[in-house]
mmCIF file of C-alpha atoms in Angstrom:
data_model
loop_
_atom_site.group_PDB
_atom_site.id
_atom_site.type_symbol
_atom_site.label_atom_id
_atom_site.label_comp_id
_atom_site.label_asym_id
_atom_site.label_seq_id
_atom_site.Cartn_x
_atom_site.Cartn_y
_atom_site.Cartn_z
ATOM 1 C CA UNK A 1 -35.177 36.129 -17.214
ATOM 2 C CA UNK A 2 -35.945 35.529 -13.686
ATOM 3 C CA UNK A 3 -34.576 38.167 -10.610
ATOM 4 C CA UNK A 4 -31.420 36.236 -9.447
ATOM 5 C CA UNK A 5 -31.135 37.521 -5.813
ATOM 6 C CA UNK A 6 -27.874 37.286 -3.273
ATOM 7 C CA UNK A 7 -30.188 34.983 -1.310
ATOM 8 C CA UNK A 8 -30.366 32.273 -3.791
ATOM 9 C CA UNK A 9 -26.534 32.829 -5.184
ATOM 10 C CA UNK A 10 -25.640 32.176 -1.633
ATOM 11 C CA UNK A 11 -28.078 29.487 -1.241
ATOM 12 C CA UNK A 12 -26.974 27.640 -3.920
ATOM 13 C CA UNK A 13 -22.957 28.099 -2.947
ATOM 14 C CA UNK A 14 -23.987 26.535 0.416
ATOM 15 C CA UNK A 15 -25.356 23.109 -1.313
ATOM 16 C CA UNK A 16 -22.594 23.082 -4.056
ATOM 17 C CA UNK A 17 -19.590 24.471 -2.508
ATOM 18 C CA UNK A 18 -18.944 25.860 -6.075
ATOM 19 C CA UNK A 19 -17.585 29.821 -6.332
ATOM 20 C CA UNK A 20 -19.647 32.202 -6.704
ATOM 21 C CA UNK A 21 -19.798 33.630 -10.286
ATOM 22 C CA UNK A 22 -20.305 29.841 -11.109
ATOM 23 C CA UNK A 23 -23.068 29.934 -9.066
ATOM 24 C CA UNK A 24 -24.337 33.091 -10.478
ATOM 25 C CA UNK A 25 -24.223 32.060 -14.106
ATOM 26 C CA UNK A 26 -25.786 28.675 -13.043
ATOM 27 C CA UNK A 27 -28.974 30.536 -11.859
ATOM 28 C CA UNK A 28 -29.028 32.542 -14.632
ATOM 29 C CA UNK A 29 -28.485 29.391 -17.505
ATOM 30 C CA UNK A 30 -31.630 27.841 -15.423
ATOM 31 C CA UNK A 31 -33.709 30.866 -14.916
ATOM 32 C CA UNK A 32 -33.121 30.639 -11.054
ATOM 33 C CA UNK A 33 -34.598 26.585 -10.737
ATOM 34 C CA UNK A 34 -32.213 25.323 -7.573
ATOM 35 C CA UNK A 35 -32.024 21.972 -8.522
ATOM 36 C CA UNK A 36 -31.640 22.302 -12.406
ATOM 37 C CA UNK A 37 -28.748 24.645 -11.072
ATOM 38 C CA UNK A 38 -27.354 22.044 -9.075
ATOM 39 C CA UNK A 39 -27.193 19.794 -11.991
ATOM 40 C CA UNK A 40 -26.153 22.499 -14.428
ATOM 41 C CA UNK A 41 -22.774 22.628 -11.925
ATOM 42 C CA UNK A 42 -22.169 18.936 -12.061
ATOM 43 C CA UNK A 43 -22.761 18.803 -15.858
ATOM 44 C CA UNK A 44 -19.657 21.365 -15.507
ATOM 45 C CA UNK A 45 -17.370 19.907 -12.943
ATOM 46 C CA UNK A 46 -17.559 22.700 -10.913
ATOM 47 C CA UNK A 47 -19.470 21.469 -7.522
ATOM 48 C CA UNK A 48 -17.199 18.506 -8.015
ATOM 49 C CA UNK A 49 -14.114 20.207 -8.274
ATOM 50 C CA UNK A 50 -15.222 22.890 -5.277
ATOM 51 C CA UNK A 51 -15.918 19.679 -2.764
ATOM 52 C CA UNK A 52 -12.395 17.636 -3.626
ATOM 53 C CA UNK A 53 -9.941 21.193 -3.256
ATOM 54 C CA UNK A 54 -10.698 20.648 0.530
ATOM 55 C CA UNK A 55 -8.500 17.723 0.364
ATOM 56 C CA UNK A 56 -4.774 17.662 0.962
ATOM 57 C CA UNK A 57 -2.948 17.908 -2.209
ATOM 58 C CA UNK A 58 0.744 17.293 -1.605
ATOM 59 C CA UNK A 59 1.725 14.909 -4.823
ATOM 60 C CA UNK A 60 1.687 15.386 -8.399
ATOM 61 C CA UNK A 61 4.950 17.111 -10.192
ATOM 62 C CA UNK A 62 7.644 19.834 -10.674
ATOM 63 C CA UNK A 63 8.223 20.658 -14.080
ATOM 64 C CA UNK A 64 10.858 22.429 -15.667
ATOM 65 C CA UNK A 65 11.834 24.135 -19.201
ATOM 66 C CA UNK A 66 14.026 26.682 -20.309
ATOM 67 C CA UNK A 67 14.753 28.262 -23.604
ATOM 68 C CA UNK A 68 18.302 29.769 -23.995
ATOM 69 C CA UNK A 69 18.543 32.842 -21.943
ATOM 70 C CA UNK A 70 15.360 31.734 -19.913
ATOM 71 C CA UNK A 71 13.526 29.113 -17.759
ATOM 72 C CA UNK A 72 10.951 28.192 -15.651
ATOM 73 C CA UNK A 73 9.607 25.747 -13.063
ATOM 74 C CA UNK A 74 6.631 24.699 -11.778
ATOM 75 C CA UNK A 75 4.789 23.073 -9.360
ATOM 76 C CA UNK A 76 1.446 20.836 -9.635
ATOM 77 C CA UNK A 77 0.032 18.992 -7.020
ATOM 78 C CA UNK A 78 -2.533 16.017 -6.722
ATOM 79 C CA UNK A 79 -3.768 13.963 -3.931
ATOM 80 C CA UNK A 80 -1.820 10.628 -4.897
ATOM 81 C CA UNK A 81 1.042 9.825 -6.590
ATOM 82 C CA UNK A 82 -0.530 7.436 -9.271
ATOM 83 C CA UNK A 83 -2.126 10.704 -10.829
ATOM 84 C CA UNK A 84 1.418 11.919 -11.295
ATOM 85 C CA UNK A 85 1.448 8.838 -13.600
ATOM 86 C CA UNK A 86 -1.617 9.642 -15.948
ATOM 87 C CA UNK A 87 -1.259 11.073 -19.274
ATOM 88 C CA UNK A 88 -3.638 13.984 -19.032
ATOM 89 C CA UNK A 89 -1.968 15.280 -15.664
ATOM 90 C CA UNK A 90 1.710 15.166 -17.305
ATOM 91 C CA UNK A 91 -0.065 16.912 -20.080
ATOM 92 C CA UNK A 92 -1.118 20.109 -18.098
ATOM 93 C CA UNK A 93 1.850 20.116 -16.102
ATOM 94 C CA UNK A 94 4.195 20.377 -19.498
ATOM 95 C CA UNK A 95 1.957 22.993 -20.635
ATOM 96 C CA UNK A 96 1.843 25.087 -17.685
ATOM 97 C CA UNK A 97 5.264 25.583 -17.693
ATOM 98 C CA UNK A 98 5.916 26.329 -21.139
ATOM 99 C CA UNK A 99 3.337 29.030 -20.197
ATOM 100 C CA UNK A 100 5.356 30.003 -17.288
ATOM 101 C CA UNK A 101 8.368 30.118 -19.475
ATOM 102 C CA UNK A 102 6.949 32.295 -21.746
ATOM 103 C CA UNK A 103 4.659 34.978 -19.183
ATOM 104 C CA UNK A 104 6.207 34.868 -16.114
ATOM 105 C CA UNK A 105 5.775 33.105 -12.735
ATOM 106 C CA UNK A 106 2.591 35.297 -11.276
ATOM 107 C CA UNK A 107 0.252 32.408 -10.628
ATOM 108 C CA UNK A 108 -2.743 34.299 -11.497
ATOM 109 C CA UNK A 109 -1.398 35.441 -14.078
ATOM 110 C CA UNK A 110 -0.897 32.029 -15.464
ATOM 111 C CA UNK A 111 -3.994 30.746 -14.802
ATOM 112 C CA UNK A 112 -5.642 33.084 -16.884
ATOM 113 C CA UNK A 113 -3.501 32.473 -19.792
ATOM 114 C CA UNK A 114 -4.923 30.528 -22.828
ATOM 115 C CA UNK A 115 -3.739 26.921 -23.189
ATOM 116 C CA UNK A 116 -3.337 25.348 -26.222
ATOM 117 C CA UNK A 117 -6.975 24.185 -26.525
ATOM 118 C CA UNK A 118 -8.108 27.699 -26.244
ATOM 119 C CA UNK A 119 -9.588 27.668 -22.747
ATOM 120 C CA UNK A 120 -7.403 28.994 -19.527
ATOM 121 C CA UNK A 121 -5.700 27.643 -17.379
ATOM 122 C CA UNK A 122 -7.742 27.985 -14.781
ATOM 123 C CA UNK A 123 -10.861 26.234 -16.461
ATOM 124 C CA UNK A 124 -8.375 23.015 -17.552
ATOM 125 C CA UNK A 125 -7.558 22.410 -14.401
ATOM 126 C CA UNK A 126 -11.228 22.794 -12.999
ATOM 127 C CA UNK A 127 -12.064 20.116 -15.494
ATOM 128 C CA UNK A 128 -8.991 17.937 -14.352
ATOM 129 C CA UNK A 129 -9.969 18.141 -11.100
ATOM 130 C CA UNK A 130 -13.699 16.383 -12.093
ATOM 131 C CA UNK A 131 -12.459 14.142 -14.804
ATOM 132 C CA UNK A 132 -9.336 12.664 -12.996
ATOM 133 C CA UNK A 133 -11.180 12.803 -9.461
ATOM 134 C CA UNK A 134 -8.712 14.134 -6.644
ATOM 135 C CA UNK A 135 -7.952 17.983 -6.078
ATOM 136 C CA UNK A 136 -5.230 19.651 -7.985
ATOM 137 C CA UNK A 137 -3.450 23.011 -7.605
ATOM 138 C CA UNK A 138 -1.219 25.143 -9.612
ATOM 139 C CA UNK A 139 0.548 26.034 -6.046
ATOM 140 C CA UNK A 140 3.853 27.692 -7.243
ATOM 141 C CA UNK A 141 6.201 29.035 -10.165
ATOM 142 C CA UNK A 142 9.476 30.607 -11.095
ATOM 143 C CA UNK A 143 11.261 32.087 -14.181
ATOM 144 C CA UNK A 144 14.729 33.026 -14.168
ATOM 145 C CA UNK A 145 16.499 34.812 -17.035
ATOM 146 C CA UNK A 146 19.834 36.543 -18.026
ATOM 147 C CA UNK A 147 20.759 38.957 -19.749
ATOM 148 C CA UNK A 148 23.271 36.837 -21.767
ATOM 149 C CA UNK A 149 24.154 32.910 -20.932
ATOM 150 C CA UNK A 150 21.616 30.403 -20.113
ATOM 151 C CA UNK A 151 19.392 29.168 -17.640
ATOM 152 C CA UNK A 152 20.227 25.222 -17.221
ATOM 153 C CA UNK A 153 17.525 22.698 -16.514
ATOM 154 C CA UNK A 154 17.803 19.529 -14.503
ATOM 155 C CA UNK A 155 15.076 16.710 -13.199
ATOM 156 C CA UNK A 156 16.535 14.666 -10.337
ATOM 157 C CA UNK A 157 14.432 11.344 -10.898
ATOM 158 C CA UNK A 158 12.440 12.438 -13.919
ATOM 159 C CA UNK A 159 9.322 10.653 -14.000
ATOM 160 C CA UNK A 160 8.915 11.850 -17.811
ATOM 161 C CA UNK A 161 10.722 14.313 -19.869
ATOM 162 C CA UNK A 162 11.482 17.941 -18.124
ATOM 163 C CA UNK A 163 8.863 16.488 -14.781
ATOM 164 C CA UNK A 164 9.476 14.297 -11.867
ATOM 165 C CA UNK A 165 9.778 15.274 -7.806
ATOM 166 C CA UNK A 166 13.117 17.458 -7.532
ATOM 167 C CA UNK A 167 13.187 19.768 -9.963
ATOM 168 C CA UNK A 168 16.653 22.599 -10.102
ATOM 169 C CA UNK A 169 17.013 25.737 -12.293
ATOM 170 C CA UNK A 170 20.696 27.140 -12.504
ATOM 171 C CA UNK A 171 20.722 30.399 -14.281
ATOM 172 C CA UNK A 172 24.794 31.686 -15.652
ATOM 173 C CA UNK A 173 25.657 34.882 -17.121
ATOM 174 C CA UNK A 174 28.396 34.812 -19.415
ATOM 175 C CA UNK A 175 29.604 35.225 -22.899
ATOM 176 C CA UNK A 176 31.271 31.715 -22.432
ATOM 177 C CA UNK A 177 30.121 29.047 -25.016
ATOM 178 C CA UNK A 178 26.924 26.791 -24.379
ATOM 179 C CA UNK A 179 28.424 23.490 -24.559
ATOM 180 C CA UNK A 180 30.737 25.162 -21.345
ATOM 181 C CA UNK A 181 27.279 26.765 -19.778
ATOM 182 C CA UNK A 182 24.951 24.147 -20.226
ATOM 183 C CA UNK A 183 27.731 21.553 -18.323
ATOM 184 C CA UNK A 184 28.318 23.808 -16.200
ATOM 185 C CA UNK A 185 24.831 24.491 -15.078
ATOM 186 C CA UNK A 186 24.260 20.632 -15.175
ATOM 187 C CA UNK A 187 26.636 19.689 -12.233
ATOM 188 C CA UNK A 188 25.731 22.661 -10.042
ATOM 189 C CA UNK A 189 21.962 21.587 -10.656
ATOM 190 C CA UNK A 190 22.775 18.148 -9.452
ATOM 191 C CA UNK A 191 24.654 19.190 -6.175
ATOM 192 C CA UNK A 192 21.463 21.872 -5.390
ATOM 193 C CA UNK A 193 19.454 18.672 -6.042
ATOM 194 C CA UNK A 194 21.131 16.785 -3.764
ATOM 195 C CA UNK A 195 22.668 19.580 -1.022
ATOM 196 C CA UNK A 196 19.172 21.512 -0.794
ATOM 197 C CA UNK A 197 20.872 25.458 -0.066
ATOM 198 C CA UNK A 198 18.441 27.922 1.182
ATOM 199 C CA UNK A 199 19.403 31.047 -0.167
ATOM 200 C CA UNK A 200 22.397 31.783 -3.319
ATOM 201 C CA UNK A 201 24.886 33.727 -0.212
ATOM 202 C CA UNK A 202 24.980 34.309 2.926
ATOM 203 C CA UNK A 203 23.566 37.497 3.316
ATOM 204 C CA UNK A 204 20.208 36.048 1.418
ATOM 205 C CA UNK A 205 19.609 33.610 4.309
ATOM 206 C CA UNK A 206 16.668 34.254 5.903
ATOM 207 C CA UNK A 207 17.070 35.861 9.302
ATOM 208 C CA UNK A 208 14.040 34.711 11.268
ATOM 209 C CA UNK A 209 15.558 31.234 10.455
ATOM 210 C CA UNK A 210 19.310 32.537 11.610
ATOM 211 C CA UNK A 211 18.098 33.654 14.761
ATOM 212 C CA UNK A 212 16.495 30.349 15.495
ATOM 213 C CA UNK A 213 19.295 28.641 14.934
ATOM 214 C CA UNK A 214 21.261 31.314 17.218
ATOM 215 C CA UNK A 215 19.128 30.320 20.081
ATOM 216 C CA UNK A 216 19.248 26.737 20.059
ATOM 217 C CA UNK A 217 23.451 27.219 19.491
ATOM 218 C CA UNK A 218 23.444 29.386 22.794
ATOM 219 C CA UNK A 219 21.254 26.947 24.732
ATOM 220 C CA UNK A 220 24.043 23.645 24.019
ATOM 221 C CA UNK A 221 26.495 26.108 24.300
ATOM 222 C CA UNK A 222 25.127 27.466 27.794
ATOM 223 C CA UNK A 223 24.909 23.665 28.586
ATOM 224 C CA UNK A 224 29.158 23.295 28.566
ATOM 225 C CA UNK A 225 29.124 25.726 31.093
ATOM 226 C CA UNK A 226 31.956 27.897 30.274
ATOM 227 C CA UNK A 227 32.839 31.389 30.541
ATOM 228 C CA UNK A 228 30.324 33.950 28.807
ATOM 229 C CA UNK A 229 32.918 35.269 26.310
ATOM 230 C CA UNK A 230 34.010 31.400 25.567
ATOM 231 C CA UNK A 231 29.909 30.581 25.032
ATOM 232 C CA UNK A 232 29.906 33.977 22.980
ATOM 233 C CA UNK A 233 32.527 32.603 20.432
ATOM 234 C CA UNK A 234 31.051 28.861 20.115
ATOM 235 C CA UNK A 235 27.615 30.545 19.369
ATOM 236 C CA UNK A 236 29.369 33.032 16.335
ATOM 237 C CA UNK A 237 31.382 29.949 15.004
ATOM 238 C CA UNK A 238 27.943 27.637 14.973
ATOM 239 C CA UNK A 239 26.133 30.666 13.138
ATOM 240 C CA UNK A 240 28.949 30.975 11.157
ATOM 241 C CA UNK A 241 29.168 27.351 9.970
ATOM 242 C CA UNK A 242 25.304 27.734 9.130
ATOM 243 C CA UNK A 243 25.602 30.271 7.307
ATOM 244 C CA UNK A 244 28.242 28.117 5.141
ATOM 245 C CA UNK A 245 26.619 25.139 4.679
ATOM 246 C CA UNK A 246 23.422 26.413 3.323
ATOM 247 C CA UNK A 247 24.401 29.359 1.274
ATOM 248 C CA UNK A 248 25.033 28.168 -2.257
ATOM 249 C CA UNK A 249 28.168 29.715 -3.414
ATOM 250 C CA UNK A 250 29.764 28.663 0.032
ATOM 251 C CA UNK A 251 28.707 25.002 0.060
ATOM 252 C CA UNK A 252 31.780 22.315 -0.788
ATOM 253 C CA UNK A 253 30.657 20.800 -3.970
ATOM 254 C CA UNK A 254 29.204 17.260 -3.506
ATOM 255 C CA UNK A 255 31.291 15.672 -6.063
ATOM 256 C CA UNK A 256 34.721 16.292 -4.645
ATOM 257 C CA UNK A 257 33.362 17.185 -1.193
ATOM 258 C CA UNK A 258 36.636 20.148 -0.432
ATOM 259 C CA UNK A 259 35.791 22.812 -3.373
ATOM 260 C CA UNK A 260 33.299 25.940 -2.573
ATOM 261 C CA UNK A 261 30.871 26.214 -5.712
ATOM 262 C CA UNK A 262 32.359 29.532 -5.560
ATOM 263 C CA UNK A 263 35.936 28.376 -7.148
ATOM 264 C CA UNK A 264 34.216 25.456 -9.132
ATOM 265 C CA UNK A 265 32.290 28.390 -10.601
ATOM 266 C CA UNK A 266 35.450 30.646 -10.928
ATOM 267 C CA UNK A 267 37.267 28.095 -12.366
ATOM 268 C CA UNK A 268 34.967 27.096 -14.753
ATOM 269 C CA UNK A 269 35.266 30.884 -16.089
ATOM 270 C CA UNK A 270 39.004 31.103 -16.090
ATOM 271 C CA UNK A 271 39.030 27.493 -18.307
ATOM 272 C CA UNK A 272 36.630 28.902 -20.768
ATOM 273 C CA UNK A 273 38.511 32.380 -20.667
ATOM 274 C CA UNK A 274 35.774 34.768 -19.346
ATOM 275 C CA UNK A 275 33.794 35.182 -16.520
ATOM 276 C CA UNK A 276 31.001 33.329 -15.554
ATOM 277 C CA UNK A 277 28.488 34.521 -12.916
ATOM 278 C CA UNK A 278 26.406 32.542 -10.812
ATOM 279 C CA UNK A 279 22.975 34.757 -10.997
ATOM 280 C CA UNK A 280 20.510 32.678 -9.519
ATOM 281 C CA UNK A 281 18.950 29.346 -9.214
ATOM 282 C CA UNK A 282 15.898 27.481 -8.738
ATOM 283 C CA UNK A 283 15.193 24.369 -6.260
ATOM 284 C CA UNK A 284 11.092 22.953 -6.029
ATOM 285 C CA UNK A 285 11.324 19.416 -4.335
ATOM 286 C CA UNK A 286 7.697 18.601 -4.346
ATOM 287 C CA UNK A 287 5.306 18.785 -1.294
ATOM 288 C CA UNK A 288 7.950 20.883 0.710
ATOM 289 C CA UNK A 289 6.288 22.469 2.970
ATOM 290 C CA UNK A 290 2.781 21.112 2.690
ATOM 291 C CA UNK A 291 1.362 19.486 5.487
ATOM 292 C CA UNK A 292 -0.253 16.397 5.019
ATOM 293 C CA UNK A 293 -2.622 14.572 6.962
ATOM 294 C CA UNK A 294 -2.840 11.761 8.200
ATOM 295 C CA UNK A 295 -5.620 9.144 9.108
ATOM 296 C CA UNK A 296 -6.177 5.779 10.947
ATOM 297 C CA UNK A 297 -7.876 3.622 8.532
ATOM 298 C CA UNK A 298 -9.126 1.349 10.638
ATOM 299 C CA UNK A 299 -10.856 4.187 13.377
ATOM 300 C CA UNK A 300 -12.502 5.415 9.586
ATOM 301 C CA UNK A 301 -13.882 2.238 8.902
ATOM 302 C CA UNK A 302 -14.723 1.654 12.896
ATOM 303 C CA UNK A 303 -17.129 5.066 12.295
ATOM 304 C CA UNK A 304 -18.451 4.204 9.093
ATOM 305 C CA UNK A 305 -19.745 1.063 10.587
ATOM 306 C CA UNK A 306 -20.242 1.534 14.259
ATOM 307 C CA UNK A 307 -18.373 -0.793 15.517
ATOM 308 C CA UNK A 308 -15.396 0.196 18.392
ATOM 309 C CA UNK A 309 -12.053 -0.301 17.614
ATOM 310 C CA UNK A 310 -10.830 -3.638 19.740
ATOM 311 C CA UNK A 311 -14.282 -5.287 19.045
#
């Protein structure tokens, strides 16, 4: 077997752009020829797959499942929406989270999990990534279980069963029934879908995000030019009404717009004749967060063929 050095591994990462260990065992598997190497990493997908996870991935899908006590969500992004659409994509993504359902939401953890063919995670999505052509990434997961209830699943726009771009965990505690829990759970998922809160109460809200709004309420309210105790009070009530609006169990429930989710959850208890607690809940809207980029097609194909834009 011939002496692999650091040298070459590294040599061979800079023409690839494929990990390391894959670089490793490609030397090795070739007896440490460069270019059979090379090849030996495109036969696999890997200096494929390394090249396209440069790109932006900000589509693809949220998928959700739960199983009585339990559930989880998921998110898998792609570079375009049509790959959303294929077969093999919706295929990982449904299996992913039943994997999440069942060992947690560690993302590592996941990807090193077996799929049903027998390889990981990890390694089906490498191959997804060459086969189907754009870059893909497991970016995020989340279980949520109680001790006794159910977790409730919803898909706002489901682009296939359990997947599509919005996709809401609602997780209640209670001995009530599961025809009560699983309605229940179904209209609070559709008003998190639709009224996007940031944290479950008010003390959860994040206070980096509190103070920012803070600031901008004391700069309109320095703006009316009133007293300092007056421009106090406006700035406590606009923190206030914040605080409100995008805590969950203080938001007025979108379907009658005048009831906290608080009393629709309360009441939901005292109908079924036991309490019902509101433990967590779950909201992935896909791409949030990720910045895309953007490009001017027409200055790309003015550099690819030398010619000035205007010309």
């Amino acid at each position: 077997m011939a002496d692999i050095t650091a040298a070459m591994v590294k040599d061979l990462r800079e023409k690839s752009g494929a990990g390391m260990m894959d670089c490793k065992k490609a030397l090795n598997e070739t007896s440490g020829d460069m270019d059979a190497a090379l090849d030996w990493l495109r036969t696999k997908g890997l200096a494929a797959a390394q090249k396209k996870s440069s790109r932006t991935a900000a589509e693809g899908l949220v998928g959700v499942a739960t199983s009585g006590n339990k559930g989880a969500a998921v998110e898998v992004n792609s570079e375009t929406d049509f790959v959303a659409k294929n077969d093999q994509f919706q295929a990982f993504v449904r299996e992913v989270t039943q994997i999440a359902l069942a060992a947690g939401d560690d993302i590592e953890t996941i990807k090193a999990a077996a799929m049903p063919s027998g390889t990981t995670v990890a390694e089906v999505l490498t191959n997804n990534i060459a086969t189907i052509g754009e870059n893909q990434s497991l970016r995020r997961a989340k279980r949520l279980e109680v001790s006794k209830g159910a977790v409730v699943s919803y898909v706002h726009n489901a682009q296939s069963p359990g997947m599509g771009k919005i996709g809401v965990l609602v997780a209640l505690e209670s001995d009530a029934s599961d025809e009560v829990l699983q309605g229940l759970g179904k209209q609070l998922a559709m008003h998190i879908a639709a009224a996007f809160p940031k944290a479950l109460n008010e003390a959860d809200l994040d206070e980096t995000e509190i103070e920012r709004e803070r600031a901008i309420a004391a700069e309109k309210a320095g703006e009316s030019g009133k007293p300092a105790d007056i421009i106090a009070k406006m700035v406590e009530g606009s923190i206030a009404k914040y605080r409100k609006e995008h805590a969950l169990v203080s938001q007025l429930f979108v379907m009658d717009g005048k009831t906290k989710i608080s009393d629709v959850v309360a009441k939901a208890g005292k109908d079924a004749g036991t309490t019902i607690v509101l433990k967590d809940y779950v909201r992935f809207q896909l791409g949030e967060g990720i910045e895309k980029e953007t490009s001017d097609f027409a200055a790309e194909v003015a550099a690819v063929s030398g010619v000035p834009q205007g010309n």
